[in-house]
Structure formats: C-alpha cells, structure tokens
Amino acid sequence: MQKRIFSLAITASALTLSSLANAQEKTPPPMKPEATEFYTPVPPKVTPGAENTAPPSDAIVLFDGTSLNGFVSARDGSPAAWTIENGELVVTRGKGDIQSKLPFGDAQYHVEWSAPTEIVGEGQGRGNSGFFLMGMYEVQVLDSYESKTYTNGQAGSIYKQHPPLAMALRPPGEWNYYDIIFKAPRFNKDGIVTSPATVTVIMNGVVVQNHVTLKGPTEYIGIPNYKAHPEKLPIKLQDHGNPVRFRNIWVREL
Amino acid sequence: MQKRIFSLAITASALTLSSLANAQEKTPPPMKPEATEFYTPVPPKVTPGAENTAPPSDAIVLFDGTSLNGFVSARDGSPAAWTIENGELVVTRGKGDIQSKLPFGDAQYHVEWSAPTEIVGEGQGRGNSGFFLMGMYEVQVLDSYESKTYTNGQAGSIYKQHPPLAMALRPPGEWNYYDIIFKAPRFNKDGIVTSPATVTVIMNGVVVQNHVTLKGPTEYIGIPNYKAHPEKLPIKLQDHGNPVRFRNIWVREL
Amino acid sequence: MQKRIFSLAITASALTLSSLANAQEKTPPPMKPEATEFYTPVPPKVTPGAENTAPPSDAIVLFDGTSLNGFVSARDGSPAAWTIENGELVVTRGKGDIQSKLPFGDAQYHVEWSAPTEIVGEGQGRGNSGFFLMGMYEVQVLDSYESKTYTNGQAGSIYKQHPPLAMALRPPGEWNYYDIIFKAPRFNKDGIVTSPATVTVIMNGVVVQNHVTLKGPTEYIGIPNYKAHPEKLPIKLQDHGNPVRFRNIWVREL
Amino acid sequence: MQKRIFSLAITASALTLSSLANAQEKTPPPMKPEATEFYTPVPPKVTPGAENTAPPSDAIVLFDGTSLNGFVSARDGSPAAWTIENGELVVTRGKGDIQSKLPFGDAQYHVEWSAPTEIVGEGQGRGNSGFFLMGMYEVQVLDSYESKTYTNGQAGSIYKQHPPLAMALRPPGEWNYYDIIFKAPRFNKDGIVTSPATVTVIMNGVVVQNHVTLKGPTEYIGIPNYKAHPEKLPIKLQDHGNPVRFRNIWVREL
C-alpha cells in the first residue's frame, strides 16, 4: 500500500486510532463528491453529422459521392476504376478490388451499401462484395435477404469466422449501413499474436457482432492463421463481380 | 490431439507417409471451401426499423411516445408520473426516478434525449438526467454542450468512471441518441465479481465508450464497489430536477 | 449523476459554493484513506499445499496417486481402466479416453505429466495424450521435446488453435506441470456463442497461453465451431496409444 | 468473401455443382488433417528452471540472492541500499523504495517474499510492502495471515482495487510466491486509456486475481485515474518500514 504520512501516525492519539479502526469496519467515512471528479485529459469536441450517419467533424471521409480519390486499385496501385453513378460507387466487374490510400487500424468505420435490384444468382453468387478491415479481415457484404447461404457467410458475418447475431438486412435496392468498431491485432517479437483483433458491428440499428475475437485473416479456403503485420493497413472493397453499390464511407481513428 | 483413424495408419504405404510428412512442412494441402461453411445455428431474422433509430422487429419498446406503461416510480412502484408532451417524455421535477417494469441485463439499448432549450444553471446543474443500466450503472445524460464540467461527468461518460472519448453532443433542443451495448457483470459463490460489466456507447454516430470495463455501480460520493446482484434488473431514468426530454426507448436482449 | 443531498445545497453559502467550483478544476480535495477500503465480501481462506504444486485446501482432487475413483471410461461410463504404477496414472493403450465423474467449467486446473522414457515414433506419434477441458477443449500433451511437429500441435498448445508462446518442455521421464485458468463459453437463446472460452496456461513456470480465446471445440480434421453446451462438463484424458504418465490432478472452481 | 478460382467454376460439371450445393447443407466434406497444421512462427525454446519457481532460461533475473545491481533507489537513482542476508533481500526501514534499472511492461513476473517472524503491529501495519508493476500498479505484499484488514488491502490484492479471490497466504517466516501475468495499458493520442492494464496473479498455487482490469494507478488516498505513460517502466519494491524479505525475482517479457 501507499505509505501513511508519517506525521499522521505520530500525532494521532491512541483514542483516535482506536476510533479509526472501528470506523474501518463500518461504512466508509464521508468524502466530498469532488474527490472523484477529473478535468484532464479533455475529450476532443466533435460535431456530429447533420444526419446520424453523416461523417462527424473529425472523420476521414473516404467516399462522399464525388470522387474516388481516396482509393486505388488493390492490384497495382493504379487509379481506382470503379464507376460513380448518382453519387454512388458501383462495383465494376473485372476492375478488381480497390483499397484506400490511407492505412487504418484501431478505428470506427462507417459504410453504406445496397444490393443490386436485379437479382442474379443465389447464395454467395448474389450481390456479393466485402469490406476488408486492414485489407484482410472481412465484414461480409452480400445480398442474403431472403436468400439462403451458410450462416458464417451472411451479410454482417465476419466471413467464415462469426455468423451475425441476427439477419437484419434490408431488401435489394435499399441502403444498409454498418457501424464498425475495430481493434487491430498486436504481435510479439516472435511474430505470435498477443492481442487478437476484435470487432463490433451494428447493421441498420441492430448489433450483429458483439466484440468478437477474430481468428486471423479471412480465408475462403482453409482456416485463418495470424501473421504479424503493421498496426495500420488500407481497407479494401471487393470486386466479386456483382454491381453492389456503396456510399458514405468514413473512418474515425480511436 | 484427436486420434488418427486406425485404418488410415494401417493402409497407408511408407511412401505415402513420407510424402505426407514432407507436405506438412510446406503449404497446407488444398481443401474444399465448403469445409469452412456452417449452416446452424441460424441467426434469427430481424426487420430493421423504417429509420435506423426506430426499433427493430425484435426490440422490446419501453417508450414509443404514447404511454408510460413500461415504467413505474423507482421510489415506490406506483405509476410513473412524468409528463408526456407531443410524444416526448419530460422529466418532471419532484416526481422522482422512474424504472422499467421489465428487468434487463446483456442487451442493446437505444435511447434519445434532448436538453432543455431554456438554459438554466451550469456544470452538473444544467440539463442533467441519467440512463441507469440495471438501475445502477449510469450512462450520463447532461447538457454539457459548450458547458464546462468534469470529464468523467460529461454527456456520454460512464458517470465518475469513464470520460467519453469525444464530446459529440448536439445543442439544447436537438435530439441526441445513444446506442448502448451492455454486458452485465457476473459474480462467484463468494459474491466476488468474476466478469465485470462492459459497455460500448455510440452517441450521434460517434463512439464515445469503446468496450470499457465498469468499476462497479455508479457512485456520486465515494468509489464504486461491486456487490453481487441478479443478471437482469430494471433500467432507471433519473429525475435530477431538469426537464430533459426522452423519446424512442427500446431494448434488444443479446 | 447521483443527486446532491438537498441539505448540502441549502446550507452551503455562496462563498463556499464558489470556492468549491474553483477547487474542482484543481487537485481533488483531501479525503480519508478509509474511504477506499472495503470489508465485504470476505475472500475465503485457502491453505496452500505443502509444495506449491500440491492441492490447496479447497481443491477437488481428481487423482492423488491412490485410485481412479474420480474417473470413468469416456466410452461407456464403466470404471476407468488405466493402470496405476508407483502412484502414477499410466495411459493404457486400447482402454480409451477417461473422464472425470464430476463436471467442471470456470476453474483452475492443475495436472502433471511425463513422457515415456522409451522414445517411440516422432511428431504427433511420440508421447501423445491430451487434457480436454469440458471434454472438448484440448490442452495438448505431447513429447515435443527436441522433436519437430506443427507449432499448433506442440505441448502446451491449444490443439490446432493456438501454438504455445514458448517451448518449455522438460525431457522425457521428467515431470511437467500445467496450471490452467479456464473460463467456459456462454451461449445465447439462439445457440450462438456470446462469450467464447478463454484459457491461460503456465507450464513449468513459463506462460505458454496468455488468456487466449478459443475458436470452438478442438478438431483434428476441420475447423472449430462452437455448439451450445452446459456450463460444466467432465474433463477428459486421452488414450492416444502412448504410455504417458499423469499425477497430481486437481481442480479449483472459480 | 474471397473469390472462387475461375477455372473451378468453368470446369465443374452441372452435376458436380448440384451435388456440391446439396453437400453444403449437410456435413462439411472431408478435408485432410494437415490443412489445419502450421509450422511458423516457431515458438522459442525455453529451458524451465531446475525448480518450477527458478528462472527459465529466457528470464531477466532481477535478484538472485547475490547482489542488488538490478535495482536503484526510487528516490534519487542512487545505489539500492537494502540489506542482503543469507541471499535474501530485506526491506530496510528508511532506505526508501527501490526500483529496477530496466523498464518492463507486458510480461510475466515472479517474486517470492516472506513476512517477518517477529509480529509487530496489525492490519496494514504488519509485514507490509508492495510489488509495483510499472512502478504504479501494486500487487499487495502484506502479512495478512490470520490478521484482519480490508479485503482490497490483503496480500494478493490489487491494492484498493481488487480483493484476492482467496486468502492463500503462508504463515510469517514461510515463503510465498506470486506468478504475475501483466498487460500494460495503452493510451490514445488524446491521452485517454484505450486498453486498460490487466493482471492475473497466482499465489502459492492459488489463482487470486483472474485477468482483472486495473482501474488506474494505485492510490492510497482517493481513486485511481489513468494518466498516459510509456509502455515500459521499472518495477518498484516498497519500503513500508517492515523487514519483509524477498528472493528470486525475475521477469519474462511477453
């Protein structure tokens, strides 16, 4: 324990000590409420968006409907070649995945997407894309609205790791949003993971991932297995061949 | 490890075993993608609200603007006596705290509130109320918009435990929302806490509490100290004497 | 926030209030040390074992060298048919796995084991057994002393999930111990895991698993996938065909 | 999801696809066990101590009975002036706290101590010292053997934060050991804690702290409140005026 101030011990009379001892076993003595009030560090002021889904004042906006300047091709770093239509970003088949120019790790991510209204295919073949945290941890984007697929591949799943707690998708053509809270993994000097990544996802107002622990990078075939990597890496959007639409993508570092 | 199937060991030739051994130290052998796809348990279907803040189909609605039937007085269990104006619930000075009839624990909570437009008082005296999880863990409700107070008492703080990560309040008269993800504490047979409560709060689209660990029940004077309690208890709204307004209160059990 | 006591507000003079306000922004006012001292609940008294590895007074002893009464065959519930030699429990090839009569969940587990001195086989074929928490989450028991195998199959691994942080085995014939701290998983009403199992393992004084999150039950072939189960289940010791020896097995519920 | 390999889709016959689809809803198809076996990164080899409490080969030994070279005075950085008797380090009244020359953070700590056989004082006045992780997070060292004090001040408590789960002390003159697993807190750019410190303590073979979350630095008077600090800082041993003895102090970074 922290040391008692000496003078206290010396000047206190036996009577006082005795009454202190008794007091200890009863209710804690009164203290002032100010004793548990702190003034630093001061939380930064952030102005929320006009709408609750709009970027707060400290967000880094990756796509606001006007340009793809925040992204490049994940294949070769060339300019991102997806289409923008009516302020919406459309996955353009064959152009490949795109990734943010900036790297991110521990952060809050916001993204909105809608599935193609022309329904083609089924299961994983219908309205499929993906939002890859750090380019490797996928929050699944899929039109699984009234469409059957494996649970750990549904919209809102951590792909092939954690099924969503609920299937809370809106129908094709309507906009879904994901609020994602992500903590990047950490590794020790031997390259072994010491703090696995964790993620929380709220989808359309419904908690679908509640602080789940990621098992490693997303794998389509085989099992996830962590490999040491930096604390920040670009996010990636997937070209899975379906014209999924995105809008309003922003990030706040935590 | 799980035991190898016997027949495998017996029928495999020395040659095969040797090539298996080599294979082990290289890339894992191909497997089918279906091997990592699961079909049960099936996440329940939930229809999101028309607006993202509206109650999803599986939510328990505590206040929808029409009645206070979901609440009673926290003092004596009599009918809750706060005022409803224009579909908004107004804290009514002197009527005391109110609490939900139903008990909750691990759950997602949604609540919206606005501070009085007539600004009276300062610091903790201005637009003060509180949303108490399980009746004892307070997410602070306070008009701290351009008003100074201690950081661990600002709006969005876990009162006197965790300051918010950001000050993301809207001005008096505008509506703020909290999306709260809460995990109730658990206790062992000796009454010692073995899993402390954790909470995440998103306020107006901004993460203000990121899976923080609660130190015990909220205390105005003194320090928090867990005492064993059931896994579900009613939520409580505080009468702190200021006409704070609430609307759209719902809960989804997790 | 908790409401101020009324009399305080009434009796305090304007001067006092003002000085309080100033005080708030500086150092918290003095309080008594007793204010942060608590007397209940009282931690139960436990007498440690004479040796640090011996069972403390509140441990449930599953094997103390004298009998196998604490175990049954995992195959059919018949009496456990492994051999006891010199107070040591020897895995007896062909007798199958054995499991405790009592079920356990959240607990501290202690087990000691030694690998056969006659070295036969290699990799997973040498001195292989397993300690299965709840009968399904395996802490690997294997003679991987100077013997190569996959990292997530070494002694001290969570089999096929988490390699040990260090390879801290003693040579065949010497005794190794595991101190295991385990938290059982919890599931929601839909059967989805809400709190995955966690485990910490100290092996021969060396931390080899540091509060890792289990991915599901141990699988030899395929990937782990949680299925809802009770909060307590018997532990299991594996008959993998090798005469591994065990001693001093005890459990303390947490 | 990860994209299917194109050639697969092209060469597979309609029949095969159809049977695959059926297979998906049943048991996952067979895969090879090697698919879930990994060979890197390789856990470093560590030789355990001859006794389980002796330093493993990769430990940094801070006190082995021969010298105080690993420590300095916490007051002024001068040579540590406590006494060594029979290979034991004795707290020397008035010489003040001592701290390690090396800083540590995330790590496993081992320390042994014994209370004075001549019993003087009571409660916090009897055989009191402390083991301060990072110089500020105290694991309490106290002769609370058959001596009453507040629960969050007993031996094995996180002082004034977490009482021990059990009172597992040995009598004065006998040696107690602590195996401590500690994770240092992390802070964001605003100085707000984003990952609080966690600690697990095994005392004489008994888990007394199970991955508890620290509330901030230890405070004798008042409540703990995190302030941003580096990821590694020296450990501190407390001079509380009682001739507590220490031996066998070592650290393994995690």
CSV table of C-alpha atoms in Angstrom, one decimal, chain C residues 34-251:
chain,number,residue,atom,x,y,z
C,34,GLU,CA,-10.6,4.7,4.7
C,35,ALA,CA,-13.0,5.9,2.1
C,36,THR,CA,-11.5,3.4,-0.4
C,37,GLU,CA,-11.3,0.4,2.0
C,38,PHE,CA,-13.9,-2.4,1.8
C,39,TYR,CA,-14.6,-5.2,4.2
C,40,THR,CA,-17.0,-7.5,2.3
C,41,PRO,CA,-17.3,-9.9,0.7
C,42,VAL,CA,-14.5,-11.7,2.6
C,43,PRO,CA,-12.3,-13.9,0.4
C,44,PRO,CA,-12.4,-17.5,1.7
C,45,LYS,CA,-9.3,-18.7,3.5
C,46,VAL,CA,-7.4,-21.4,1.5
C,47,THR,CA,-4.4,-23.2,2.8
C,48,PRO,CA,-1.9,-23.8,0.0
C,49,GLY,CA,-0.4,-27.2,-0.5
C,50,ALA,CA,2.8,-28.1,1.4
C,51,GLU,CA,4.5,-27.9,-2.0
C,52,ASN,CA,3.3,-25.2,-4.4
C,53,THR,CA,2.0,-27.8,-6.8
C,54,ALA,CA,0.1,-29.8,-4.1
C,55,PRO,CA,-3.6,-29.3,-3.9
C,56,PRO,CA,-4.8,-26.2,-1.9
C,57,SER,CA,-7.3,-27.0,0.8
C,58,ASP,CA,-10.3,-26.1,-1.3
C,59,ALA,CA,-9.2,-28.1,-4.4
C,60,ILE,CA,-11.2,-31.1,-5.7
C,61,VAL,CA,-8.6,-33.8,-6.1
C,62,LEU,CA,-9.2,-36.0,-9.1
C,63,PHE,CA,-6.1,-38.1,-8.9
C,64,ASP,CA,-3.7,-38.3,-5.9
C,65,GLY,CA,-1.9,-41.5,-6.8
C,66,THR,CA,-4.1,-43.9,-5.0
C,67,SER,CA,-7.2,-44.6,-7.0
C,68,LEU,CA,-9.1,-43.9,-10.2
C,69,ASN,CA,-12.3,-43.4,-8.4
C,70,GLY,CA,-12.6,-39.8,-9.8
C,71,PHE,CA,-12.8,-41.1,-13.4
C,72,VAL,CA,-14.8,-43.4,-15.6
C,73,SER,CA,-14.3,-44.6,-19.2
C,74,ALA,CA,-15.3,-41.9,-21.6
C,75,ARG,CA,-16.6,-44.6,-24.0
C,76,ASP,CA,-19.3,-46.2,-21.8
C,77,GLY,CA,-19.1,-44.9,-18.3
C,78,SER,CA,-17.6,-48.1,-17.0
C,79,PRO,CA,-14.8,-47.9,-14.4
C,80,ALA,CA,-11.7,-46.3,-15.7
C,81,ALA,CA,-9.3,-49.0,-16.7
C,82,TRP,CA,-5.9,-47.3,-16.9
C,83,THR,CA,-3.0,-48.5,-14.8
C,84,ILE,CA,-1.7,-47.0,-11.6
C,85,GLU,CA,2.1,-47.6,-11.1
C,86,ASN,CA,4.0,-46.2,-8.2
C,87,GLY,CA,1.3,-43.7,-7.6
C,88,GLU,CA,1.3,-42.6,-11.3
C,89,LEU,CA,-1.5,-42.9,-13.7
C,90,VAL,CA,-0.4,-44.6,-17.0
C,91,VAL,CA,-2.3,-44.2,-20.2
C,92,THR,CA,-3.2,-47.8,-21.1
C,93,ARG,CA,-3.4,-48.4,-24.9
C,94,GLY,CA,-6.7,-49.5,-26.1
C,95,LYS,CA,-8.6,-48.7,-22.9
C,96,GLY,CA,-9.8,-45.5,-24.4
C,97,ASP,CA,-10.1,-42.0,-23.0
C,98,ILE,CA,-11.2,-41.5,-19.4
C,99,GLN,CA,-13.2,-38.6,-18.0
C,100,SER,CA,-13.9,-37.2,-14.6
C,101,LYS,CA,-17.1,-38.1,-12.8
C,102,LEU,CA,-17.6,-34.5,-11.8
C,103,PRO,CA,-18.3,-31.8,-14.3
C,104,PHE,CA,-16.3,-28.5,-14.3
C,105,GLY,CA,-16.4,-25.2,-16.1
C,106,ASP,CA,-14.8,-21.9,-14.9
C,107,ALA,CA,-12.0,-23.2,-12.8
C,108,GLN,CA,-8.3,-23.5,-12.2
C,109,TYR,CA,-6.9,-26.9,-13.2
C,110,HIS,CA,-3.6,-28.5,-12.2
C,111,VAL,CA,-2.1,-31.5,-13.9
C,112,GLU,CA,1.3,-33.0,-14.1
C,113,TRP,CA,2.6,-35.5,-16.8
C,114,SER,CA,5.7,-37.1,-18.1
C,115,ALA,CA,6.6,-38.5,-21.5
C,116,PRO,CA,7.7,-42.1,-21.9
C,117,THR,CA,11.4,-42.5,-21.5
C,118,GLU,CA,11.5,-45.1,-24.3
C,119,ILE,CA,11.1,-42.9,-27.3
C,120,VAL,CA,9.0,-44.4,-30.0
C,121,GLY,CA,7.7,-42.6,-33.1
C,122,GLU,CA,8.0,-38.9,-34.0
C,123,GLY,CA,6.0,-35.8,-34.3
C,124,GLN,CA,2.4,-36.4,-33.1
C,125,GLY,CA,3.2,-40.1,-32.7
C,126,ARG,CA,5.6,-39.6,-29.8
C,127,GLY,CA,4.3,-39.4,-26.3
C,128,ASN,CA,0.9,-38.1,-27.2
C,129,SER,CA,-2.1,-37.6,-25.0
C,130,GLY,CA,-4.3,-34.7,-24.1
C,131,PHE,CA,-6.0,-32.8,-21.3
C,132,PHE,CA,-9.5,-31.9,-22.6
C,133,LEU,CA,-11.3,-29.1,-20.7
C,134,MET,CA,-15.0,-29.8,-20.6
C,135,GLY,CA,-14.1,-32.9,-22.6
C,136,MET,CA,-13.6,-30.9,-25.8
C,137,TYR,CA,-11.1,-28.1,-25.5
C,138,GLU,CA,-7.7,-29.7,-25.6
C,139,VAL,CA,-4.5,-28.5,-24.0
C,140,GLN,CA,-2.0,-30.6,-25.8
C,141,VAL,CA,0.1,-33.2,-24.0
C,142,LEU,CA,2.9,-34.4,-26.3
C,143,ASP,CA,6.5,-35.3,-26.1
C,144,SER,CA,7.7,-32.5,-28.4
C,145,TYR,CA,11.0,-32.2,-26.6
C,146,GLU,CA,13.5,-31.9,-29.4
C,147,SER,CA,11.0,-33.4,-31.7
C,148,LYS,CA,9.6,-31.5,-34.6
C,149,THR,CA,5.9,-31.1,-35.2
C,150,TYR,CA,3.5,-28.4,-36.3
C,151,THR,CA,3.5,-25.4,-33.8
C,152,ASN,CA,-0.2,-25.6,-33.0
C,153,GLY,CA,0.3,-29.2,-32.0
C,154,GLN,CA,3.2,-28.8,-29.6
C,155,ALA,CA,3.0,-29.5,-25.9
C,156,GLY,CA,1.2,-26.5,-24.3
C,157,SER,CA,-0.7,-25.7,-27.5
C,158,ILE,CA,-4.4,-25.3,-27.6
C,159,TYR,CA,-4.5,-28.1,-30.1
C,160,LYS,CA,-4.8,-26.8,-33.7
C,161,GLN,CA,-5.8,-23.3,-32.4
C,162,HIS,CA,-3.0,-21.6,-30.5
C,163,PRO,CA,0.7,-22.5,-30.6
C,164,PRO,CA,2.4,-22.1,-27.2
C,165,LEU,CA,4.3,-18.8,-26.7
C,166,ALA,CA,7.4,-20.8,-25.8
C,167,MET,CA,8.5,-24.4,-26.0
C,168,ALA,CA,9.2,-25.1,-22.3
C,169,LEU,CA,9.0,-28.8,-22.0
C,170,ARG,CA,11.2,-31.0,-19.8
C,171,PRO,CA,12.9,-34.1,-21.3
C,172,PRO,CA,11.1,-37.5,-21.3
C,173,GLY,CA,10.8,-39.0,-17.9
C,174,GLU,CA,10.8,-35.7,-16.1
C,175,TRP,CA,7.6,-34.2,-14.8
C,176,ASN,CA,5.9,-31.2,-16.5
C,177,TYR,CA,3.1,-29.3,-14.9
C,178,TYR,CA,0.3,-27.2,-16.3
C,179,ASP,CA,-1.5,-24.6,-14.3
C,180,ILE,CA,-4.6,-23.8,-16.3
C,181,ILE,CA,-7.1,-21.0,-15.8
C,182,PHE,CA,-10.2,-21.6,-17.9
C,183,LYS,CA,-13.4,-19.7,-18.5
C,184,ALA,CA,-16.2,-21.7,-20.1
C,185,PRO,CA,-18.0,-20.3,-23.1
C,186,ARG,CA,-21.6,-18.9,-22.8
C,187,PHE,CA,-24.3,-19.1,-25.4
C,188,ASN,CA,-27.5,-17.1,-26.1
C,189,LYS,CA,-31.0,-18.4,-26.6
C,190,ASP,CA,-30.3,-18.9,-30.4
C,191,GLY,CA,-27.4,-21.1,-29.6
C,192,ILE,CA,-24.8,-18.6,-30.7
C,193,VAL,CA,-21.7,-18.2,-28.6
C,194,THR,CA,-21.8,-14.8,-26.8
C,195,SER,CA,-18.7,-15.3,-24.6
C,196,PRO,CA,-16.1,-17.6,-26.1
C,197,ALA,CA,-13.9,-19.7,-23.8
C,198,THR,CA,-10.6,-18.3,-22.7
C,199,VAL,CA,-7.6,-20.0,-21.3
C,200,THR,CA,-4.3,-19.2,-19.7
C,201,VAL,CA,-1.6,-21.9,-19.3
C,202,ILE,CA,1.5,-21.8,-17.2
C,203,MET,CA,3.8,-24.8,-18.0
C,204,ASN,CA,6.8,-25.4,-15.8
C,205,GLY,CA,6.8,-21.8,-14.6
C,206,VAL,CA,6.5,-20.4,-18.1
C,207,VAL,CA,3.4,-18.7,-19.5
C,208,VAL,CA,2.6,-20.6,-22.7
C,209,GLN,CA,-1.0,-19.4,-23.3
C,210,ASN,CA,-1.9,-15.9,-22.2
C,211,HIS,CA,-5.7,-15.5,-21.9
C,212,VAL,CA,-6.3,-16.8,-25.5
C,213,THR,CA,-9.8,-17.0,-26.9
C,214,LEU,CA,-10.8,-20.5,-28.0
C,215,LYS,CA,-12.2,-20.8,-31.5
C,216,GLY,CA,-14.5,-23.6,-30.6
C,217,PRO,CA,-14.1,-27.3,-29.6
C,218,THR,CA,-10.8,-28.9,-30.7
C,219,GLU,CA,-11.0,-30.6,-34.1
C,220,TYR,CA,-8.4,-33.0,-35.5
C,221,ILE,CA,-9.9,-32.6,-39.0
C,222,GLY,CA,-11.6,-29.4,-40.0
C,223,ILE,CA,-12.2,-26.2,-38.2
C,224,PRO,CA,-13.6,-25.5,-34.7
C,225,ASN,CA,-17.2,-24.3,-34.5
C,226,TYR,CA,-19.0,-23.7,-31.2
C,227,LYS,CA,-22.1,-25.6,-30.3
C,228,ALA,CA,-24.1,-24.6,-27.3
C,229,HIS,CA,-23.4,-26.8,-24.2
C,230,PRO,CA,-23.8,-26.7,-20.4
C,231,GLU,CA,-21.6,-24.5,-18.2
C,232,LYS,CA,-20.0,-27.6,-16.6
C,233,LEU,CA,-18.8,-30.8,-18.2
C,234,PRO,CA,-16.3,-33.5,-17.3
C,235,ILE,CA,-12.6,-33.2,-18.1
C,236,LYS,CA,-11.1,-35.9,-20.3
C,237,LEU,CA,-7.7,-37.5,-20.6
C,238,GLN,CA,-6.8,-39.0,-23.9
C,239,ASP,CA,-5.7,-42.5,-24.8
C,240,HIS,CA,-3.6,-41.8,-27.9
C,241,GLY,CA,-1.8,-45.2,-27.6
C,242,ASN,CA,1.3,-43.9,-25.8
C,243,PRO,CA,2.1,-44.7,-22.1
C,244,VAL,CA,2.2,-41.1,-21.0
C,245,ARG,CA,2.1,-40.7,-17.2
C,246,PHE,CA,-0.1,-38.4,-15.1
C,247,ARG,CA,-0.1,-37.4,-11.4
C,248,ASN,CA,-1.4,-34.8,-9.1
C,249,ILE,CA,-4.6,-33.7,-10.9
C,250,TRP,CA,-6.9,-31.2,-9.1
C,251,VAL,CA,-9.4,-28.5,-9.8
